[in-house]
mmCIF file of C-alpha atoms in Angstrom:
data_model
loop_
_atom_site.group_PDB
_atom_site.id
_atom_site.type_symbol
_atom_site.label_atom_id
_atom_site.label_comp_id
_atom_site.label_asym_id
_atom_site.label_seq_id
_atom_site.Cartn_x
_atom_site.Cartn_y
_atom_site.Cartn_z
ATOM 1 C CA MET A 899 7.709 -34.038 8.989
ATOM 2 C CA SER A 900 6.034 -31.478 6.714
ATOM 3 C CA ALA A 901 7.899 -29.604 3.990
ATOM 4 C CA LYS A 902 7.527 -26.395 5.985
ATOM 5 C CA SER A 903 8.939 -28.005 9.137
ATOM 6 C CA GLN A 904 11.918 -29.276 7.175
ATOM 7 C CA ILE A 905 12.561 -25.760 5.846
ATOM 8 C CA ILE A 906 12.369 -24.273 9.332
ATOM 9 C CA ASP A 907 14.718 -26.897 10.779
ATOM 10 C CA SER A 908 17.336 -26.366 8.073
ATOM 11 C CA PHE A 909 17.229 -22.540 7.936
ATOM 12 C CA ASP A 910 19.512 -20.339 10.024
ATOM 13 C CA PRO A 911 17.707 -17.057 10.776
ATOM 14 C CA ASN A 912 20.987 -15.579 12.046
ATOM 15 C CA GLY A 913 22.834 -16.338 8.822
ATOM 16 C CA VAL A 914 23.168 -14.563 5.498
ATOM 17 C CA GLY A 915 19.872 -13.963 3.713
ATOM 18 C CA GLU A 916 19.484 -15.676 0.353
ATOM 19 C CA GLY A 917 19.513 -13.158 -2.496
ATOM 20 C CA GLY A 918 16.566 -13.162 -4.864
ATOM 21 C CA THR A 919 14.063 -14.169 -2.191
ATOM 22 C CA LEU A 920 11.951 -11.816 -0.110
ATOM 23 C CA PHE A 921 13.759 -11.132 3.188
ATOM 24 C CA GLY A 922 16.160 -13.960 2.299
ATOM 25 C CA LEU A 923 13.549 -16.481 3.435
ATOM 26 C CA PRO A 924 13.475 -19.993 1.916
ATOM 27 C CA PHE A 925 9.691 -20.402 1.653
ATOM 28 C CA ASP A 926 7.705 -20.837 -1.561
ATOM 29 C CA GLU A 927 4.016 -20.320 -2.300
ATOM 30 C CA ASN A 928 3.187 -23.757 -0.916
ATOM 31 C CA THR A 929 5.038 -23.452 2.400
ATOM 32 C CA ALA A 930 4.505 -19.749 3.120
ATOM 33 C CA GLU A 931 1.424 -18.684 5.042
ATOM 34 C CA LEU A 932 1.560 -15.143 3.661
ATOM 35 C CA ILE A 933 1.803 -14.363 -0.048
ATOM 36 C CA VAL A 934 2.977 -10.953 -1.264
ATOM 37 C CA VAL A 935 1.570 -9.964 -4.663
ATOM 38 C CA PRO A 936 3.845 -7.516 -6.528
ATOM 39 C CA VAL A 937 2.152 -5.080 -8.932
ATOM 40 C CA PRO A 938 4.707 -3.120 -11.024
ATOM 41 C CA TRP A 939 2.274 -0.467 -12.292
ATOM 42 C CA GLU A 940 2.417 3.335 -12.589
ATOM 43 C CA VAL A 941 0.344 4.291 -15.613
ATOM 44 C CA THR A 942 -1.489 7.234 -14.039
ATOM 45 C CA VAL A 943 1.371 8.681 -11.969
ATOM 46 C CA SER A 944 1.102 12.439 -12.312
ATOM 47 C CA TYR A 945 4.526 13.606 -11.085
ATOM 48 C CA ASN A 946 7.690 11.480 -10.869
ATOM 49 C CA PRO A 947 7.759 7.929 -12.307
ATOM 50 C CA GLY A 948 9.577 4.998 -10.721
ATOM 51 C CA THR A 949 7.004 3.234 -8.545
ATOM 52 C CA ALA A 950 6.620 0.438 -11.106
ATOM 53 C CA ASP A 951 10.127 -0.572 -10.002
ATOM 54 C CA GLY A 952 9.072 -0.604 -6.339
ATOM 55 C CA PRO A 953 8.556 -4.370 -5.970
ATOM 56 C CA GLU A 954 11.967 -5.091 -7.470
ATOM 57 C CA ALA A 955 13.630 -2.460 -5.246
ATOM 58 C CA VAL A 956 12.061 -3.886 -2.079
ATOM 59 C CA LEU A 957 12.918 -7.441 -3.102
ATOM 60 C CA ALA A 958 16.548 -6.521 -3.808
ATOM 61 C CA ALA A 959 17.019 -4.714 -0.486
ATOM 62 C CA SER A 960 15.086 -7.158 1.695
ATOM 63 C CA PRO A 961 17.631 -9.991 2.263
ATOM 64 C CA GLN A 962 19.915 -7.720 4.305
ATOM 65 C CA LEU A 963 17.110 -7.164 6.838
ATOM 66 C CA ASP A 964 17.465 -8.988 10.177
ATOM 67 C CA LEU A 965 14.513 -11.267 10.870
ATOM 68 C CA TYR A 966 14.327 -11.086 14.666
ATOM 69 C CA GLN A 967 11.352 -9.209 16.166
ATOM 70 C CA ASP A 968 11.727 -8.584 19.880
ATOM 71 C CA ASP A 969 7.977 -8.533 20.545
ATOM 72 C CA ILE A 970 6.743 -11.325 18.257
ATOM 73 C CA ASN A 971 7.469 -15.013 18.769
ATOM 74 C CA ASP A 972 9.403 -16.656 15.915
ATOM 75 C CA ALA A 973 8.176 -14.067 13.438
ATOM 76 C CA TRP A 974 9.962 -15.482 10.399
ATOM 77 C CA LYS A 975 8.555 -18.987 10.883
ATOM 78 C CA MET A 976 5.120 -18.003 9.605
ATOM 79 C CA GLY A 977 6.622 -18.030 6.132
ATOM 80 C CA ILE A 978 6.452 -15.111 3.698
ATOM 81 C CA HIS A 979 6.846 -15.456 -0.051
ATOM 82 C CA MET A 980 6.591 -12.946 -2.889
ATOM 83 C CA ILE A 981 5.376 -14.443 -6.139
ATOM 84 C CA PRO A 982 7.352 -13.565 -9.292
ATOM 85 C CA ILE A 983 6.989 -9.993 -10.501
ATOM 86 C CA PRO A 984 4.543 -10.268 -13.431
ATOM 87 C CA ASP A 985 6.303 -9.270 -16.637
ATOM 88 C CA HIS A 986 3.071 -8.673 -18.548
ATOM 89 C CA ILE A 987 1.915 -6.113 -15.990
ATOM 90 C CA LYS A 988 5.255 -4.297 -16.155
ATOM 91 C CA VAL A 989 5.255 -4.265 -19.985
ATOM 92 C CA SER A 990 1.686 -2.953 -20.077
ATOM 93 C CA SER A 991 2.550 -0.296 -17.504
ATOM 94 C CA ASN A 992 5.549 0.893 -19.507
ATOM 95 C CA ASN A 993 3.567 1.053 -22.737
ATOM 96 C CA TYR A 994 0.537 2.865 -21.361
ATOM 97 C CA ARG A 995 2.703 5.130 -19.215
ATOM 98 C CA ILE A 996 4.061 6.724 -22.393
ATOM 99 C CA LEU A 997 0.524 7.379 -23.604
ATOM 100 C CA SER A 998 -0.701 8.782 -20.295
ATOM 101 C CA SER A 999 2.411 10.924 -19.840
ATOM 102 C CA ASN A 1000 1.829 12.590 -23.193
ATOM 103 C CA TYR A 1001 -1.828 13.113 -22.313
ATOM 104 C CA ILE A 1002 -0.961 14.674 -18.934
ATOM 105 C CA LYS A 1003 1.441 17.016 -20.714
ATOM 106 C CA PHE A 1004 -1.399 17.915 -23.091
ATOM 107 C CA LEU A 1005 -3.601 18.800 -20.092
ATOM 108 C CA GLU A 1006 -0.840 20.816 -18.444
ATOM 109 C CA GLU A 1007 -0.432 22.827 -21.635
ATOM 110 C CA GLY A 1008 -4.086 23.838 -21.460
ATOM 111 C CA SER A 1009 -5.498 21.178 -23.820
ATOM 112 C CA PRO A 1010 -4.581 22.955 -27.085
ATOM 113 C CA GLU A 1011 -7.464 22.798 -29.534
ATOM 114 C CA GLN A 1012 -5.308 21.479 -32.356
ATOM 115 C CA ASP A 1013 -4.425 18.401 -30.283
ATOM 116 C CA GLN A 1014 -7.829 17.601 -28.815
ATOM 117 C CA GLU A 1015 -8.877 15.095 -31.451
ATOM 118 C CA ARG A 1016 -5.521 13.289 -31.191
ATOM 119 C CA PHE A 1017 -5.879 12.837 -27.429
ATOM 120 C CA SER A 1018 -9.650 12.327 -27.169
ATOM 121 C CA ALA A 1019 -9.449 8.532 -26.981
ATOM 122 C CA VAL A 1020 -6.634 8.367 -24.426
ATOM 123 C CA PRO A 1021 -8.707 8.322 -21.193
ATOM 124 C CA ASP A 1022 -10.760 5.334 -22.398
ATOM 125 C CA LEU A 1023 -7.627 3.454 -23.447
ATOM 126 C CA ILE A 1024 -5.976 4.095 -20.073
ATOM 127 C CA ASN A 1025 -9.107 3.203 -18.136
ATOM 128 C CA THR A 1026 -9.378 -0.105 -20.003
ATOM 129 C CA ALA A 1027 -5.731 -0.930 -19.282
ATOM 130 C CA CYS A 1028 -6.249 -0.153 -15.601
ATOM 131 C CA GLU A 1029 -9.338 -2.352 -15.508
ATOM 132 C CA GLU A 1030 -7.249 -5.224 -16.871
ATOM 133 C CA MET A 1031 -4.617 -4.654 -14.174
ATOM 134 C CA ASN A 1032 -7.321 -4.531 -11.490
ATOM 135 C CA ALA A 1033 -8.789 -7.790 -12.817
ATOM 136 C CA TRP A 1034 -5.391 -9.495 -12.605
ATOM 137 C CA VAL A 1035 -4.934 -8.343 -9.008
ATOM 138 C CA TYR A 1036 -8.443 -9.475 -8.119
ATOM 139 C CA ASP A 1037 -7.967 -12.921 -9.663
ATOM 140 C CA THR A 1038 -4.546 -13.374 -8.053
ATOM 141 C CA VAL A 1039 -5.765 -12.385 -4.597
ATOM 142 C CA LYS A 1040 -8.814 -14.640 -4.911
ATOM 143 C CA LYS A 1041 -6.576 -17.552 -5.951
ATOM 144 C CA TYR A 1042 -4.377 -17.378 -2.858
ATOM 145 C CA LYS A 1043 -7.211 -16.522 -0.476
ATOM 146 C CA SER A 1044 -9.007 -19.667 -1.665
ATOM 147 C CA GLN A 1045 -5.924 -21.633 -0.561
ATOM 148 C CA GLY A 1046 -6.171 -20.230 2.955
ATOM 149 C CA LYS A 1047 -3.229 -17.857 2.498
ATOM 150 C CA LEU A 1048 -2.855 -14.405 3.960
ATOM 151 C CA VAL A 1049 -2.311 -11.948 1.111
ATOM 152 C CA ALA A 1050 -0.537 -8.585 0.973
ATOM 153 C CA LEU A 1051 0.077 -6.343 -2.028
ATOM 154 C CA LEU A 1052 3.258 -4.494 -2.972
ATOM 155 C CA GLY A 1053 2.906 -1.680 -5.518
ATOM 156 C CA GLY A 1054 3.346 0.060 -7.832
ATOM 157 C CA ASP A 1055 1.364 3.246 -7.562
ATOM 158 C CA HIS A 1056 -1.623 3.693 -5.279
ATOM 159 C CA SER A 1057 -4.146 2.601 -7.893
ATOM 160 C CA THR A 1058 -2.962 -1.012 -7.581
ATOM 161 C CA PRO A 1059 -4.892 -2.228 -4.475
ATOM 162 C CA LEU A 1060 -8.406 -1.712 -5.893
ATOM 163 C CA GLY A 1061 -8.677 -5.288 -7.174
ATOM 164 C CA MET A 1062 -7.661 -6.566 -3.741
ATOM 165 C CA ILE A 1063 -10.256 -4.380 -2.037
ATOM 166 C CA LYS A 1064 -12.859 -5.797 -4.424
ATOM 167 C CA ALA A 1065 -11.828 -9.346 -3.508
ATOM 168 C CA LEU A 1066 -12.067 -8.567 0.206
ATOM 169 C CA SER A 1067 -15.490 -6.979 -0.289
ATOM 170 C CA GLU A 1068 -16.709 -10.377 -1.470
ATOM 171 C CA GLU A 1069 -15.222 -12.092 1.572
ATOM 172 C CA HIS A 1070 -16.334 -9.685 4.315
ATOM 173 C CA ASP A 1071 -19.741 -8.085 4.859
ATOM 174 C CA SER A 1072 -18.146 -4.986 6.365
ATOM 175 C CA PHE A 1073 -14.659 -3.623 6.964
ATOM 176 C CA GLY A 1074 -12.842 -0.323 7.277
ATOM 177 C CA ILE A 1075 -9.768 1.067 5.571
ATOM 178 C CA LEU A 1076 -6.902 2.665 7.474
ATOM 179 C CA GLN A 1077 -4.937 4.839 5.059
ATOM 180 C CA ILE A 1078 -1.466 6.210 5.815
ATOM 181 C CA ASP A 1079 -0.763 8.832 3.176
ATOM 182 C CA ALA A 1080 0.339 12.356 2.378
ATOM 183 C CA HIS A 1081 -2.594 12.629 -0.037
ATOM 184 C CA ALA A 1082 -6.336 12.143 0.416
ATOM 185 C CA ASP A 1083 -6.707 10.301 -2.931
ATOM 186 C CA LEU A 1084 -10.360 11.340 -3.078
ATOM 187 C CA ARG A 1085 -10.178 12.855 -6.566
ATOM 188 C CA VAL A 1086 -12.954 11.916 -8.977
ATOM 189 C CA ALA A 1087 -11.289 10.451 -12.079
ATOM 190 C CA TYR A 1088 -8.226 12.670 -11.675
ATOM 191 C CA GLU A 1089 -6.912 13.868 -15.056
ATOM 192 C CA ASN A 1090 -9.860 11.963 -16.612
ATOM 193 C CA PHE A 1091 -8.413 8.628 -15.463
ATOM 194 C CA GLU A 1092 -11.083 6.727 -13.540
ATOM 195 C CA TYR A 1093 -8.496 4.514 -11.857
ATOM 196 C CA SER A 1094 -5.957 7.216 -11.099
ATOM 197 C CA HIS A 1095 -3.556 6.759 -8.207
ATOM 198 C CA ALA A 1096 -5.161 9.955 -6.861
ATOM 199 C CA SER A 1097 -8.628 8.351 -6.901
ATOM 200 C CA ILE A 1098 -8.033 5.093 -5.006
ATOM 201 C CA SER A 1099 -9.865 6.132 -1.834
ATOM 202 C CA TYR A 1100 -12.797 7.562 -3.787
ATOM 203 C CA ASN A 1101 -13.032 4.315 -5.749
ATOM 204 C CA ALA A 1102 -12.720 2.106 -2.667
ATOM 205 C CA LEU A 1103 -15.699 3.851 -1.079
ATOM 206 C CA LYS A 1104 -17.865 2.669 -3.971
ATOM 207 C CA TYR A 1105 -17.902 -0.767 -2.343
ATOM 208 C CA SER A 1106 -20.759 -0.820 0.146
ATOM 209 C CA GLN A 1107 -18.787 -3.236 2.331
ATOM 210 C CA VAL A 1108 -16.275 -0.461 3.081
ATOM 211 C CA SER A 1109 -17.962 0.987 6.139
ATOM 212 C CA LYS A 1110 -15.262 3.479 7.152
ATOM 213 C CA LEU A 1111 -12.220 5.216 5.704
ATOM 214 C CA VAL A 1112 -9.786 6.551 8.302
ATOM 215 C CA GLN A 1113 -7.054 8.687 6.752
ATOM 216 C CA VAL A 1114 -3.923 9.560 8.695
ATOM 217 C CA GLY A 1115 -1.142 12.003 7.840
ATOM 218 C CA ILE A 1116 -2.920 13.807 5.003
ATOM 219 C CA ARG A 1117 -1.148 17.054 4.130
ATOM 220 C CA ASP A 1118 -1.584 17.675 0.392
ATOM 221 C CA TYR A 1119 -5.164 17.815 -0.846
ATOM 222 C CA CYS A 1120 -7.576 19.987 -2.806
ATOM 223 C CA GLU A 1121 -10.674 21.840 -1.613
ATOM 224 C CA ALA A 1122 -13.060 19.314 -3.181
ATOM 225 C CA GLU A 1123 -11.370 16.493 -1.295
ATOM 226 C CA ALA A 1124 -11.580 18.415 1.992
ATOM 227 C CA GLU A 1125 -15.281 19.045 1.416
ATOM 228 C CA LEU A 1126 -15.935 15.380 0.623
ATOM 229 C CA ALA A 1127 -14.023 14.260 3.712
ATOM 230 C CA GLN A 1128 -16.093 16.613 5.854
ATOM 231 C CA SER A 1129 -19.478 15.747 4.345
ATOM 232 C CA ASN A 1130 -19.121 11.966 4.023
ATOM 233 C CA LYS A 1131 -19.845 10.285 7.350
ATOM 234 C CA LYS A 1132 -17.813 7.259 6.293
ATOM 235 C CA ILE A 1133 -14.610 9.330 6.256
ATOM 236 C CA SER A 1134 -12.534 10.385 9.277
ATOM 237 C CA THR A 1135 -9.397 12.334 8.440
ATOM 238 C CA PHE A 1136 -6.472 12.991 10.774
ATOM 239 C CA TYR A 1137 -4.554 15.700 8.973
ATOM 240 C CA ASP A 1138 -0.809 15.948 9.452
ATOM 241 C CA LYS A 1139 -1.123 19.601 10.501
ATOM 242 C CA SER A 1140 -3.683 18.785 13.199
ATOM 243 C CA ILE A 1141 -1.624 15.860 14.481
ATOM 244 C CA LYS A 1142 1.505 17.997 14.731
ATOM 245 C CA GLU A 1143 -0.330 20.833 16.458
ATOM 246 C CA ALA A 1144 -1.752 18.392 19.021
ATOM 247 C CA LEU A 1145 1.762 17.044 19.670
ATOM 248 C CA TYR A 1146 3.184 20.554 20.038
ATOM 249 C CA GLU A 1147 0.471 21.372 22.579
ATOM 250 C CA GLY A 1148 1.289 18.388 24.770
ATOM 251 C CA LYS A 1149 -0.855 15.524 23.506
ATOM 252 C CA ASN A 1150 1.147 12.310 23.228
ATOM 253 C CA TRP A 1151 1.283 9.953 20.252
ATOM 254 C CA ARG A 1152 -0.311 7.090 22.176
ATOM 255 C CA SER A 1153 -3.362 9.231 22.858
ATOM 256 C CA ILE A 1154 -3.604 10.260 19.197
ATOM 257 C CA CYS A 1155 -3.322 6.611 18.171
ATOM 258 C CA ASP A 1156 -6.176 5.789 20.527
ATOM 259 C CA ASP A 1157 -8.281 8.491 18.830
ATOM 260 C CA ILE A 1158 -7.512 6.997 15.419
ATOM 261 C CA ILE A 1159 -8.271 3.432 16.512
ATOM 262 C CA ARG A 1160 -11.629 4.478 17.988
ATOM 263 C CA GLU A 1161 -12.731 5.425 14.477
ATOM 264 C CA LEU A 1162 -11.993 1.955 13.105
ATOM 265 C CA PRO A 1163 -14.477 -0.924 12.867
ATOM 266 C CA ASP A 1164 -13.537 -4.428 14.010
ATOM 267 C CA LYS A 1165 -12.142 -5.474 10.614
ATOM 268 C CA VAL A 1166 -9.538 -3.277 8.944
ATOM 269 C CA TYR A 1167 -7.729 -3.200 5.619
ATOM 270 C CA ILE A 1168 -4.530 -1.157 5.823
ATOM 271 C CA THR A 1169 -3.120 0.789 2.893
ATOM 272 C CA ILE A 1170 0.275 2.409 3.373
ATOM 273 C CA ASP A 1171 1.485 4.924 0.832
ATOM 274 C CA ILE A 1172 5.188 5.325 1.590
ATOM 275 C CA ASP A 1173 4.846 9.099 1.082
ATOM 276 C CA GLY A 1174 2.960 9.207 4.365
ATOM 277 C CA LEU A 1175 6.430 9.054 5.906
ATOM 278 C CA ASP A 1176 8.844 11.965 6.142
ATOM 279 C CA PRO A 1177 10.397 12.245 2.656
ATOM 280 C CA LYS A 1178 13.856 11.711 4.121
ATOM 281 C CA LEU A 1179 12.706 8.072 4.341
ATOM 282 C CA CYS A 1180 11.316 7.942 0.787
ATOM 283 C CA PRO A 1181 12.999 10.712 -1.250
ATOM 284 C CA ASN A 1182 12.317 9.028 -4.588
ATOM 285 C CA THR A 1183 8.610 8.317 -4.164
ATOM 286 C CA GLY A 1184 6.377 9.654 -6.934
ATOM 287 C CA THR A 1185 4.875 12.627 -5.078
ATOM 288 C CA PRO A 1186 6.935 13.440 -1.970
ATOM 289 C CA VAL A 1187 5.527 16.030 0.437
ATOM 290 C CA ALA A 1188 7.327 17.800 3.277
ATOM 291 C CA GLY A 1189 6.149 16.726 6.735
ATOM 292 C CA GLY A 1190 4.951 13.240 7.545
ATOM 293 C CA PHE A 1191 5.801 10.537 10.047
ATOM 294 C CA GLU A 1192 8.859 8.850 11.402
ATOM 295 C CA LEU A 1193 8.866 5.136 10.626
ATOM 296 C CA GLU A 1194 8.354 4.068 14.229
ATOM 297 C CA GLU A 1195 5.349 6.371 14.631
ATOM 298 C CA VAL A 1196 3.492 4.508 11.900
ATOM 299 C CA LEU A 1197 4.605 1.079 13.100
ATOM 300 C CA TYR A 1198 3.609 1.943 16.677
ATOM 301 C CA LEU A 1199 0.127 2.859 15.426
ATOM 302 C CA MET A 1200 -0.090 -0.457 13.593
ATOM 303 C CA LYS A 1201 0.936 -2.388 16.684
ATOM 304 C CA GLN A 1202 -1.722 -0.581 18.709
ATOM 305 C CA VAL A 1203 -4.323 -1.473 16.070
ATOM 306 C CA VAL A 1204 -3.506 -5.149 16.625
ATOM 307 C CA ARG A 1205 -3.325 -4.800 20.415
ATOM 308 C CA ALA A 1206 -6.769 -3.176 20.352
ATOM 309 C CA GLY A 1207 -8.150 -6.413 18.916
ATOM 310 C CA LYS A 1208 -8.801 -5.149 15.402
ATOM 311 C CA GLU A 1209 -8.619 -7.834 12.737
ATOM 312 C CA ILE A 1210 -6.352 -6.926 9.840
ATOM 313 C CA VAL A 1211 -7.976 -8.490 6.766
ATOM 314 C CA GLY A 1212 -5.202 -7.451 4.374
ATOM 315 C CA PHE A 1213 -2.755 -4.684 3.637
ATOM 316 C CA ASP A 1214 -0.706 -3.048 0.931
ATOM 317 C CA LEU A 1215 2.460 -0.978 0.644
ATOM 318 C CA VAL A 1216 2.606 1.306 -2.385
ATOM 319 C CA GLU A 1217 4.551 4.132 -4.046
ATOM 320 C CA VAL A 1218 8.039 2.873 -3.147
ATOM 321 C CA ALA A 1219 10.414 3.983 -5.914
ATOM 322 C CA PRO A 1220 14.147 3.270 -6.164
ATOM 323 C CA GLY A 1221 16.706 6.027 -6.396
ATOM 324 C CA PRO A 1222 19.099 6.523 -9.301
ATOM 325 C CA GLY A 1223 21.944 4.099 -9.855
ATOM 326 C CA GLU A 1224 22.561 1.840 -6.878
ATOM 327 C CA ASP A 1225 20.588 3.933 -4.377
ATOM 328 C CA GLU A 1226 18.705 1.330 -2.304
ATOM 329 C CA TRP A 1227 17.463 3.633 0.446
ATOM 330 C CA ASP A 1228 13.776 3.692 -0.541
ATOM 331 C CA GLY A 1229 13.795 -0.067 -1.082
ATOM 332 C CA ASN A 1230 15.512 -0.551 2.263
ATOM 333 C CA VAL A 1231 12.871 1.453 4.128
ATOM 334 C CA GLY A 1232 10.080 -0.185 2.141
ATOM 335 C CA ALA A 1233 11.374 -3.657 3.018
ATOM 336 C CA ARG A 1234 11.298 -2.817 6.725
ATOM 337 C CA VAL A 1235 7.738 -1.512 6.538
ATOM 338 C CA LEU A 1236 6.677 -4.597 4.597
ATOM 339 C CA TYR A 1237 8.290 -7.113 6.977
ATOM 340 C CA ARG A 1238 6.862 -5.523 10.102
ATOM 341 C CA MET A 1239 3.405 -5.285 8.550
ATOM 342 C CA CYS A 1240 3.550 -8.931 7.469
ATOM 343 C CA ASN A 1241 4.305 -9.910 11.052
ATOM 344 C CA LEU A 1242 1.591 -7.737 12.580
ATOM 345 C CA TYR A 1243 -0.857 -9.109 10.021
ATOM 346 C CA GLY A 1244 0.212 -12.597 11.145
ATOM 347 C CA VAL A 1245 -0.423 -11.746 14.798
ATOM 348 C CA SER A 1246 -3.832 -10.280 13.970
ATOM 349 C CA GLN A 1247 -4.743 -13.460 12.095
ATOM 350 C CA LYS A 1248 -3.372 -15.633 14.923
ATOM 351 C CA ARG A 1249 -0.618 -17.146 12.768
ATOM 352 C CA LEU A 1250 1.890 -15.483 15.148
ATOM 353 C CA SER A 1251 1.721 -14.175 18.702
ATOM 354 C CA PHE A 1252 3.119 -11.298 20.734
ATOM 355 C CA LYS A 1253 5.636 -12.156 23.423
#
């Protein structure tokens, strides 16, 4: 009997989840089929900090989640494991966050002439730090992919998946990105930071293997981003306002989901910024925006993506931030998004099956 079979036979999925493990599951990186890579990073966050603590918040809340999925056979048996949160990434994030925060304040004050020399080197320093983080993500994803593992990423801010997208671009000739988000993230080096959280989609499109970017739920964006989305044939944007107006006029969510899925190629990478949801579900995220989706609306769309035969090649969940004190709400919601996405990813990759 294999080590994984022994774990499955001895584990009670109806019992109390084991604290300190993702979803209370007993798997490790050898026995799990899906590896979650935590990236505690928020150097370029331009509003509220806290997303660097997202992986820890999700991990802490996850064991209280029930494992049963009524439409997926033995979902937990695939095995999911989150590797240890990397201390060196967190330390680097904290250190460079201080530098970037002071620089952003300098910009917001109109870039006073007397301070320009003092801050002139900051963008290069931040960009170098972000490149090092991206390289760590890339190397880590490549390591587990080479072992035949499915890999998901848990941020951190929205700049964190770029290294994973690079790794996937070396594995697949062509794939699309499905982005759930309040923001377009099409800024060009926002605040002079090339790898800004507000530039992830712009940066992802630099990879020729990314054949399509389908954005859903966008409701806070600048004119330049709107113009780029309209002029670039690789981009299809489903704005929150347009979705809501269609719903108010009688179009159903299933039909809208079908419209979204038609824009996707056969292979899809999914990036979920938690602020794509209604902020009642993520009140402590870095840049909350009124509007957005109910949780089940997003998860229904994801299920339809799989049912349509699209192959999920990877996914991330980013911008989860814990509340003050013992407020676990954001982590609780984030854990539920992460678990469901892990399972749908497993179905898409034929490691699990729908009932």
